[in-house]
PDB file of C-alpha atoms and ligand atoms in Angstrom:
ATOM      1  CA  UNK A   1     -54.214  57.302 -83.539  1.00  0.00           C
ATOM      2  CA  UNK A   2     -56.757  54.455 -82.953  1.00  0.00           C
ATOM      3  CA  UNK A   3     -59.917  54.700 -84.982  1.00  0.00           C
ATOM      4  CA  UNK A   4     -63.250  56.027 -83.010  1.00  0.00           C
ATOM      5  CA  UNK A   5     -65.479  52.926 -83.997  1.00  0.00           C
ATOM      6  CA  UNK A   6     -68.002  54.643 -81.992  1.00  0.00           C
ATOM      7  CA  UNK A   7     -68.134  57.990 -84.477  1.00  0.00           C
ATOM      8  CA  UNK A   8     -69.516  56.361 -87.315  1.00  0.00           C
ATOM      9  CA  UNK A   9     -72.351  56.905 -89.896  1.00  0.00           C
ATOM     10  CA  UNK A  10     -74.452  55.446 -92.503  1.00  0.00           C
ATOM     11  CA  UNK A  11     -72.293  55.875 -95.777  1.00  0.00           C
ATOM     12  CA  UNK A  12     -73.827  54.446 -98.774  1.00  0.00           C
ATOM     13  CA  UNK A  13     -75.319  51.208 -99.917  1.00  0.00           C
ATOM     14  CA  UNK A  14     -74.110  49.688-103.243  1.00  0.00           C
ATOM     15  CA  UNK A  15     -76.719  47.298-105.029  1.00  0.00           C
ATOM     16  CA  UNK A  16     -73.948  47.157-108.277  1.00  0.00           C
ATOM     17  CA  UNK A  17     -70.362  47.506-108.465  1.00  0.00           C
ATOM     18  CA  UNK A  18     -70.291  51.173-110.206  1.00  0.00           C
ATOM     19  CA  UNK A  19     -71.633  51.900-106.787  1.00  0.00           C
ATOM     20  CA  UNK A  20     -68.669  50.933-104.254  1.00  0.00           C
ATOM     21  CA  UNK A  21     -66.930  53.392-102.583  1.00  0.00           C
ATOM     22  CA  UNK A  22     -63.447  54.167-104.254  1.00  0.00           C
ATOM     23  CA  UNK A  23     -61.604  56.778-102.038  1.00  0.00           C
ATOM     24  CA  UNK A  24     -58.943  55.206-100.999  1.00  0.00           C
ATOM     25  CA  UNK A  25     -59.810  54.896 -97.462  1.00  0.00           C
ATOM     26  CA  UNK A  26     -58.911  51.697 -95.539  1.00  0.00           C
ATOM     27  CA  UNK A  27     -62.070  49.223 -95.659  1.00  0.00           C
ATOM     28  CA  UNK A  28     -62.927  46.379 -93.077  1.00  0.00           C
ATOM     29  CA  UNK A  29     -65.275  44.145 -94.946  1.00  0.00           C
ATOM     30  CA  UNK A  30     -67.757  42.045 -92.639  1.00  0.00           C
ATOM     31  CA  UNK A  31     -69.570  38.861 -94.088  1.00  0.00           C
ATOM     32  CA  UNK A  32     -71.628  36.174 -92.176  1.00  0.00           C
ATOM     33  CA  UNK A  33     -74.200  33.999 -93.543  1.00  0.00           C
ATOM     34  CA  UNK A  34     -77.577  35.138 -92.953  1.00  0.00           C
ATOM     35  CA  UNK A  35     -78.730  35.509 -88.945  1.00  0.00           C
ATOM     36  CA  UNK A  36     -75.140  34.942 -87.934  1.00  0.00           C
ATOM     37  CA  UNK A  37     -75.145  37.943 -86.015  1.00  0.00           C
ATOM     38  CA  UNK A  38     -73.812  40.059 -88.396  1.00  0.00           C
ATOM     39  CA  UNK A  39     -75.854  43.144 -88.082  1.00  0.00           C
ATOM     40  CA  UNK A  40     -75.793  42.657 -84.102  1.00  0.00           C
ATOM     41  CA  UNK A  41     -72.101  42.488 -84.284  1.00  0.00           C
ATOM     42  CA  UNK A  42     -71.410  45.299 -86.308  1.00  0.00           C
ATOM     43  CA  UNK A  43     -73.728  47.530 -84.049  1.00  0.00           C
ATOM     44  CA  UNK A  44     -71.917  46.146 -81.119  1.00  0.00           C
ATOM     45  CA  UNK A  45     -68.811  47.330 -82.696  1.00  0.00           C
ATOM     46  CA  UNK A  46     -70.467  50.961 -83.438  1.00  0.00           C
ATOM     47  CA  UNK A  47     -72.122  51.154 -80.101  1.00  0.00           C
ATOM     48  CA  UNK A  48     -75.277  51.804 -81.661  1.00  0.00           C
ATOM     49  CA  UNK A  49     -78.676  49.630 -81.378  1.00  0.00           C
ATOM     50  CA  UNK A  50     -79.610  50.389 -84.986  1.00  0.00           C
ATOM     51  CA  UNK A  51     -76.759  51.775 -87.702  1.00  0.00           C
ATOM     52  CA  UNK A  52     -76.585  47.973 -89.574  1.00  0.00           C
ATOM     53  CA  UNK A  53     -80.160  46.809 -89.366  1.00  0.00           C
ATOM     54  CA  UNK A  54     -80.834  43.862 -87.060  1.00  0.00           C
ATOM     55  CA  UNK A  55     -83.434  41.161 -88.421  1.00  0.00           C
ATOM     56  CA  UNK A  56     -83.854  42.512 -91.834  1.00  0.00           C
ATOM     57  CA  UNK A  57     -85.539  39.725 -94.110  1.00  0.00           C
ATOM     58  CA  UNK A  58     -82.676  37.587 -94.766  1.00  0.00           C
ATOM     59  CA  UNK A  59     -81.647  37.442 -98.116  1.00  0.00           C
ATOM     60  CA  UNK A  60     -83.870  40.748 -99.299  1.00  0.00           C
ATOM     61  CA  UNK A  61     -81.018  43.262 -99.090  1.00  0.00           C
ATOM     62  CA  UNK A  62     -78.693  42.170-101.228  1.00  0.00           C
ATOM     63  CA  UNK A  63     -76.052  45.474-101.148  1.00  0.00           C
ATOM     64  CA  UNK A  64     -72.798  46.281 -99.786  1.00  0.00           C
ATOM     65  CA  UNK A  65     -73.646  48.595 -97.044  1.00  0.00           C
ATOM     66  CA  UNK A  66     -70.845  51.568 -95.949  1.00  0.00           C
ATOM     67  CA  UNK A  67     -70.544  53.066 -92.857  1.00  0.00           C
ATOM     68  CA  UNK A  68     -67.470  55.536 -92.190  1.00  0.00           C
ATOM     69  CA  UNK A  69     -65.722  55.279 -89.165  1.00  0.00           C
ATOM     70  CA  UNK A  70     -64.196  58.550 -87.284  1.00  0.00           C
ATOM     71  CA  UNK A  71     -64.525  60.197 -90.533  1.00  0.00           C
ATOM     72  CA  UNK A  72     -60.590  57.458 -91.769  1.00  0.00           C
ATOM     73  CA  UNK A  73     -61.996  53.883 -92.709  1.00  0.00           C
ATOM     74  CA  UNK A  74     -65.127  52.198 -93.872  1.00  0.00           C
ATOM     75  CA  UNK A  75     -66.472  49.053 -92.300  1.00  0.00           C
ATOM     76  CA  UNK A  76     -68.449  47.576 -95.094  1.00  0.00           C
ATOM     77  CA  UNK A  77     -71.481  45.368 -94.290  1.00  0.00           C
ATOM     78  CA  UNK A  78     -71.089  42.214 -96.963  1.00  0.00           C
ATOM     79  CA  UNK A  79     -74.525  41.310 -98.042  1.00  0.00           C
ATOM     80  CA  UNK A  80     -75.296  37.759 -95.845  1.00  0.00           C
ATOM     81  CA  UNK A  81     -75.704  34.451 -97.218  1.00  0.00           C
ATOM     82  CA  UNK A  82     -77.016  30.898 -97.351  1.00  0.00           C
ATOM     83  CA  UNK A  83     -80.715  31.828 -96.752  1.00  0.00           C
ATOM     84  CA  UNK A  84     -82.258  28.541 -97.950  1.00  0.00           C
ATOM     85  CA  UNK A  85     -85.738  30.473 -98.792  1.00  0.00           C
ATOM     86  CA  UNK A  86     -83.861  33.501-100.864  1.00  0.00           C
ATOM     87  CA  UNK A  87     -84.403  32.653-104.729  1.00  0.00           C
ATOM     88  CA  UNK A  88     -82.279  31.795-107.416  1.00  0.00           C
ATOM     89  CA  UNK A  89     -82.590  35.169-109.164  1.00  0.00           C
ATOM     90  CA  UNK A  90     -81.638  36.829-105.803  1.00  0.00           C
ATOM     91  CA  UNK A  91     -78.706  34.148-105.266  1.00  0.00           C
ATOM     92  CA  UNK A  92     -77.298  34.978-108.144  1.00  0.00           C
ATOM     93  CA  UNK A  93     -77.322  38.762-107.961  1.00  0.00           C
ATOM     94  CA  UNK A  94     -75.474  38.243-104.625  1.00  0.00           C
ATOM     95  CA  UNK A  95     -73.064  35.715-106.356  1.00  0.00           C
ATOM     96  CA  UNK A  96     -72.322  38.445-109.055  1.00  0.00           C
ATOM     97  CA  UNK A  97     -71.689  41.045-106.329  1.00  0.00           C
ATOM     98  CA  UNK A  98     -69.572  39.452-104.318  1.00  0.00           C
ATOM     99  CA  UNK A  99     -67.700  38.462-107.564  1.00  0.00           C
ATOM    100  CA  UNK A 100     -67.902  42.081-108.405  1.00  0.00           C
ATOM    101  CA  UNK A 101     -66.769  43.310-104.975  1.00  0.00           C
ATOM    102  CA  UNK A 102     -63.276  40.650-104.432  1.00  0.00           C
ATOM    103  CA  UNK A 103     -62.410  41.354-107.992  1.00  0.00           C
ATOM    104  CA  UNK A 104     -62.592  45.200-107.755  1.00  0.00           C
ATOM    105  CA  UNK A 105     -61.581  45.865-104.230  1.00  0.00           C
ATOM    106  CA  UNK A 106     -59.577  42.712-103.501  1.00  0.00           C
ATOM    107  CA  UNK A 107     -56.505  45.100-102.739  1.00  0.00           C
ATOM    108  CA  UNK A 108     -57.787  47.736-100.938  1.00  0.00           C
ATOM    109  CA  UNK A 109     -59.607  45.323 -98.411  1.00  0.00           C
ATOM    110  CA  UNK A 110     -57.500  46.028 -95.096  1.00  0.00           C
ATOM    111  CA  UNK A 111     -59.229  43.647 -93.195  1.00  0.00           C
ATOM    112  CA  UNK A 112     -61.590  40.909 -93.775  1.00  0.00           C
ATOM    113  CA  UNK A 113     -64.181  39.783 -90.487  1.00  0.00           C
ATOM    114  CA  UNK A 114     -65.863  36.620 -91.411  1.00  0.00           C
ATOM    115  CA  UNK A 115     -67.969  35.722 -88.495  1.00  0.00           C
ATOM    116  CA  UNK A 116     -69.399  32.611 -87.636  1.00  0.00           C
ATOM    117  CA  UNK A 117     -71.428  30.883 -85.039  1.00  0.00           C
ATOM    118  CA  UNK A 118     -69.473  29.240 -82.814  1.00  0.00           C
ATOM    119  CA  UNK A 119     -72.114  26.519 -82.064  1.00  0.00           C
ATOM    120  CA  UNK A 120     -71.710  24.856 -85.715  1.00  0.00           C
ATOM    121  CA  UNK A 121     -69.518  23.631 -87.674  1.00  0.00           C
ATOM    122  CA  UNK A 122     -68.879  26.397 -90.344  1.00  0.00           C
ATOM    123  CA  UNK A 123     -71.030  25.593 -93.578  1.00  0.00           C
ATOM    124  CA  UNK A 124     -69.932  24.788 -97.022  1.00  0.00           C
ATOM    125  CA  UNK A 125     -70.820  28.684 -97.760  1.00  0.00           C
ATOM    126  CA  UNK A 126     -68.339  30.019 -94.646  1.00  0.00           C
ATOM    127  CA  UNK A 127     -65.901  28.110 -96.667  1.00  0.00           C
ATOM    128  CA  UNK A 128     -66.235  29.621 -99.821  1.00  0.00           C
ATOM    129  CA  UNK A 129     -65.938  33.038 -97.980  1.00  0.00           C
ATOM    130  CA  UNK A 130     -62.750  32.736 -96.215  1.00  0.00           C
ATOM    131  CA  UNK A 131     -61.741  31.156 -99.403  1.00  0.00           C
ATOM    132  CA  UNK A 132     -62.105  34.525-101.027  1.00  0.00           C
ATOM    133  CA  UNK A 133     -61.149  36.601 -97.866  1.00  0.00           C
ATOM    134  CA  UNK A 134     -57.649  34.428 -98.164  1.00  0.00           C
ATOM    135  CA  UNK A 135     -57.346  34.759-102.124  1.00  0.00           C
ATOM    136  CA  UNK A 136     -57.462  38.546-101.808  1.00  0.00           C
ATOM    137  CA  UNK A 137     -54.352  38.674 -99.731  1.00  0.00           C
ATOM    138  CA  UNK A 138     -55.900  40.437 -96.855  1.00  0.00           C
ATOM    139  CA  UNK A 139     -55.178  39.454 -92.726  1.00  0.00           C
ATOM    140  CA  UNK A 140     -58.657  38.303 -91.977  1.00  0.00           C
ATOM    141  CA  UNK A 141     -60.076  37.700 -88.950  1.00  0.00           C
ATOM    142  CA  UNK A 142     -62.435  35.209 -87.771  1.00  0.00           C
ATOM    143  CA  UNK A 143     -65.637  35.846 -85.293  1.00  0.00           C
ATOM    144  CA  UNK A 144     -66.907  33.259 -83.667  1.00  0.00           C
ATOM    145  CA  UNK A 145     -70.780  34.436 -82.380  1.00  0.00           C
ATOM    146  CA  UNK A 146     -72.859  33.762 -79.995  1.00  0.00           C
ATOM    147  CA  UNK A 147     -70.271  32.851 -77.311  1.00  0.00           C
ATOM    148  CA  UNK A 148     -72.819  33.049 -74.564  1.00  0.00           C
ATOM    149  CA  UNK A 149     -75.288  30.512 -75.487  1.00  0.00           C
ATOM    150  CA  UNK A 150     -71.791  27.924 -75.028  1.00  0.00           C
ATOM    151  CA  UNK A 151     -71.465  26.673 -71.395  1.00  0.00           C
ATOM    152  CA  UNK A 152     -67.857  27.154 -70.922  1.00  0.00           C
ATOM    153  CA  UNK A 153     -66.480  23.943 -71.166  1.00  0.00           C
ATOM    154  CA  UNK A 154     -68.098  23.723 -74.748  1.00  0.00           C
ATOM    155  CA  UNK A 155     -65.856  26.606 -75.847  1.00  0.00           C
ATOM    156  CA  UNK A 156     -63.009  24.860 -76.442  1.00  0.00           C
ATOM    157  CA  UNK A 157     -64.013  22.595 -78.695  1.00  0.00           C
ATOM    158  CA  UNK A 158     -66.277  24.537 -80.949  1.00  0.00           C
ATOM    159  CA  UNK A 159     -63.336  26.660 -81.464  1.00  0.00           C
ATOM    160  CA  UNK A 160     -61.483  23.734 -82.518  1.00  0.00           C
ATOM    161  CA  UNK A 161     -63.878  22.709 -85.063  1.00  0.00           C
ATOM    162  CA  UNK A 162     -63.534  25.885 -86.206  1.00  0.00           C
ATOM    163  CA  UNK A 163     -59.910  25.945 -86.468  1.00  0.00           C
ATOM    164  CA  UNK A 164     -60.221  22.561 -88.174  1.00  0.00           C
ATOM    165  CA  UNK A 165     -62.938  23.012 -90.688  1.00  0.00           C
ATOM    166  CA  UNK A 166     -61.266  26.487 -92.275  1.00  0.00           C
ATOM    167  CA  UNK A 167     -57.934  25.092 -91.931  1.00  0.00           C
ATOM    168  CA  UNK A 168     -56.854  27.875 -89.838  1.00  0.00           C
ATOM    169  CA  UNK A 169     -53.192  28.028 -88.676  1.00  0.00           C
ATOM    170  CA  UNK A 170     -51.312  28.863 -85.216  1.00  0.00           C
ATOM    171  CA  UNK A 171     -51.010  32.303 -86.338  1.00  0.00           C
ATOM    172  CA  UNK A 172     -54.554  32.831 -87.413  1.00  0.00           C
ATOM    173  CA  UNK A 173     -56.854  34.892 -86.001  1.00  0.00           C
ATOM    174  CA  UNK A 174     -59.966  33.232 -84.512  1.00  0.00           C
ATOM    175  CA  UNK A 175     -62.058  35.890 -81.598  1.00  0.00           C
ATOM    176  CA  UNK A 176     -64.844  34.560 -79.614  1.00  0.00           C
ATOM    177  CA  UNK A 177     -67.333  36.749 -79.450  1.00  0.00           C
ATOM    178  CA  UNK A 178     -70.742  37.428 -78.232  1.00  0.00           C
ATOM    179  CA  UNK A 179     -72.388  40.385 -79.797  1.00  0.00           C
ATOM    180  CA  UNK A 180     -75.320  40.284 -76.801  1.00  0.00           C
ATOM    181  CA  UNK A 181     -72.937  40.507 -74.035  1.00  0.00           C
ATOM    182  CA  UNK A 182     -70.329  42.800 -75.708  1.00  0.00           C
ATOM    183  CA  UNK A 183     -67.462  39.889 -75.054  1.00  0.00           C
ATOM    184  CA  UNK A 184     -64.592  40.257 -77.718  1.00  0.00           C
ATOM    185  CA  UNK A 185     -65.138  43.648 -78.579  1.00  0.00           C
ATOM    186  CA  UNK A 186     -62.385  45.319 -77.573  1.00  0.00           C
ATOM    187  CA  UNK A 187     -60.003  42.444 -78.763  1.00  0.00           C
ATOM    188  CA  UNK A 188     -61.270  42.840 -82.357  1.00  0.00           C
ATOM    189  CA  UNK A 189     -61.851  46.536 -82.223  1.00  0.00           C
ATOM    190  CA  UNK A 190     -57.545  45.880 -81.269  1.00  0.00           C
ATOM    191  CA  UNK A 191     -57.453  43.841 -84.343  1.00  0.00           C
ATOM    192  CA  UNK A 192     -59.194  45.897 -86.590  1.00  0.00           C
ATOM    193  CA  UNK A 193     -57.272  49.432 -85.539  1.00  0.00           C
ATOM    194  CA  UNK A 194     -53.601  46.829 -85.671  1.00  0.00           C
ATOM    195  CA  UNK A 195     -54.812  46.216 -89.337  1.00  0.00           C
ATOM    196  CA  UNK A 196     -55.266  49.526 -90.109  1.00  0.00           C
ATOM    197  CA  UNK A 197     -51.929  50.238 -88.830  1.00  0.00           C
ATOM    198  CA  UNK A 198     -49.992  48.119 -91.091  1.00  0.00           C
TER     199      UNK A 198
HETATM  200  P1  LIG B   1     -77.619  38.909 -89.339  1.00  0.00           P
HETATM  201  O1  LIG B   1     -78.722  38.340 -90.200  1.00  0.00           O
HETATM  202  O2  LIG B   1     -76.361  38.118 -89.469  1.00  0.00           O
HETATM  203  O3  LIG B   1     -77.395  40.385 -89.494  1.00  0.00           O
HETATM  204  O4  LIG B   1     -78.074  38.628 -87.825  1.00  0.00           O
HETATM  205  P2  LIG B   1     -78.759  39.593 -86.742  1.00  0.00           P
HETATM  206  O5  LIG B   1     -77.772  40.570 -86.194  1.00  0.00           O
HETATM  207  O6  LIG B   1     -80.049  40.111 -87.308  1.00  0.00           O
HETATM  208  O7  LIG B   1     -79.030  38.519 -85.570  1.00  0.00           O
HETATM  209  C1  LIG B   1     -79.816  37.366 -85.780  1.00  0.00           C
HETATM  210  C2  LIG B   1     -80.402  36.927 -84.436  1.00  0.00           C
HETATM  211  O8  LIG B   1     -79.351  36.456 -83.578  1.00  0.00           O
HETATM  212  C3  LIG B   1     -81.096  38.062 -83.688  1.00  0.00           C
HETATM  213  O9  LIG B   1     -82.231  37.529 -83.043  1.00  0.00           O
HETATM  214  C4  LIG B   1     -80.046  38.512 -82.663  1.00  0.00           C
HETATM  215  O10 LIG B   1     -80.623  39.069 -81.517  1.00  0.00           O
HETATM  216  C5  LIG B   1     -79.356  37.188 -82.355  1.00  0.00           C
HETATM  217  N1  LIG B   1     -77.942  37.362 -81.940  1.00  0.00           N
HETATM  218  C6  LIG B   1     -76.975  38.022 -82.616  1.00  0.00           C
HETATM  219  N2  LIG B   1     -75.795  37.957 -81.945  1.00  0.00           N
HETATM  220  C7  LIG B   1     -76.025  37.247 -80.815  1.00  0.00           C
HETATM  221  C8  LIG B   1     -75.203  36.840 -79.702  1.00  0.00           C
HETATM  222  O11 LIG B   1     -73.998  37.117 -79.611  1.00  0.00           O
HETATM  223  N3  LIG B   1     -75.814  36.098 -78.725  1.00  0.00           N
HETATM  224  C9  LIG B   1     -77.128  35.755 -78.777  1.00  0.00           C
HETATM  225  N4  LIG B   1     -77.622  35.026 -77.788  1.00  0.00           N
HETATM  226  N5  LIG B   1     -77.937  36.131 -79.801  1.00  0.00           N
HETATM  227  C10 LIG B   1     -77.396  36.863 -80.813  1.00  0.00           C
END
């Protein structure tokens, strides 16, 4: 049965890797650099206004963030990155995290959501992500944000620069999506619960 993204609560926040969640339940792991959308997106997603928190500080949380969804899967907030302001102490506690959080959980990852802002180019940073969403061997799924500050005849190509830039094939997955309007939703709430399924 599909997954009730809109039952979901505030799980647990993990600030070191004795911390993350290791039930055995399928996770959906969400990363974005910092004011991306992220938080928007994954509220969207929830139906709530609130659950991941919108406009935090960038760059002061740096935790994996658990909410359970319909009581069967975890979508797990990935702290954001590429804050230019954040320190290098603070950079490098993500960087150990993250490390921490592919090397541990690499396998149990069911699906990987790296979103993006479909007005840029993805940065050096969105790179290194899907790098790591590809090397743990899960389907991923990219988000491209913010659809509705595109006229439409700019959509095409910024999803082709996006196609280009993270080498993504024919059968890739690439969703525009705008979390303000709701657009894409139920296509990657599909994508997520056809994940799940496999
Ligand atoms: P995060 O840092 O990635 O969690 O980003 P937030 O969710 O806090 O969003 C950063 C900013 O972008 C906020 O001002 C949001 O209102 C705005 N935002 C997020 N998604 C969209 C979108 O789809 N369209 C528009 N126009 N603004 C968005």
């Amino acid at each position: 049965m599909a997954l009730n993204f809109a039952k979901a609560e505030f799980a647990r926040s993990a600030g070191t890797r004795d911390q993350f969640l290791r039930d055995g339940l399928p996770q959906f792991a969400f990363a974005g650099r910092s004011n991306v959308g992220k938080s928007s997106v994954i509220n969207r997603l929830l139906n709530r206004k609130n659950l991941a928190y919108v406009g935090a500080s960038p760059g002061k949380t740096t935790q994996v963030n658990y909410f359970l969804v319909d009581g069967r899967a975890y979508l797990v907030d990935l702290p954001g990155y590429g804050y230019a302001k954040v320190s290098r102490a603070e950079k490098e506690r993500w960087s150990k995290l993250m490390e921490s959080y592919f090397q541990d959980e690499a396998g149990r990852i069911t699906a990987g959501v790296l979103i993006v802002d479909i007005r840029h180019k993805p940065t050096a940073d969105d790179v290194t992500m899907h790098t790591w969403f590809r090397e743990s061997g899960c389907p991923e799924i990219v988000v491209a944000n913010k659809l509705d500050k595109l006229k439409r005849s700019q959509v095409e190509p910024a999803l082709t620069l996006i196609r280009e830039t993270l080498e993504l094939g024919e059968g890739d997955l690439l969703v525009p999506f705008s979390a303000e309007k709701g657009t894409g939703k139920e296509e990657l709430l599909g994508l997520l619960n056809a994940a799940c399924g496999r």
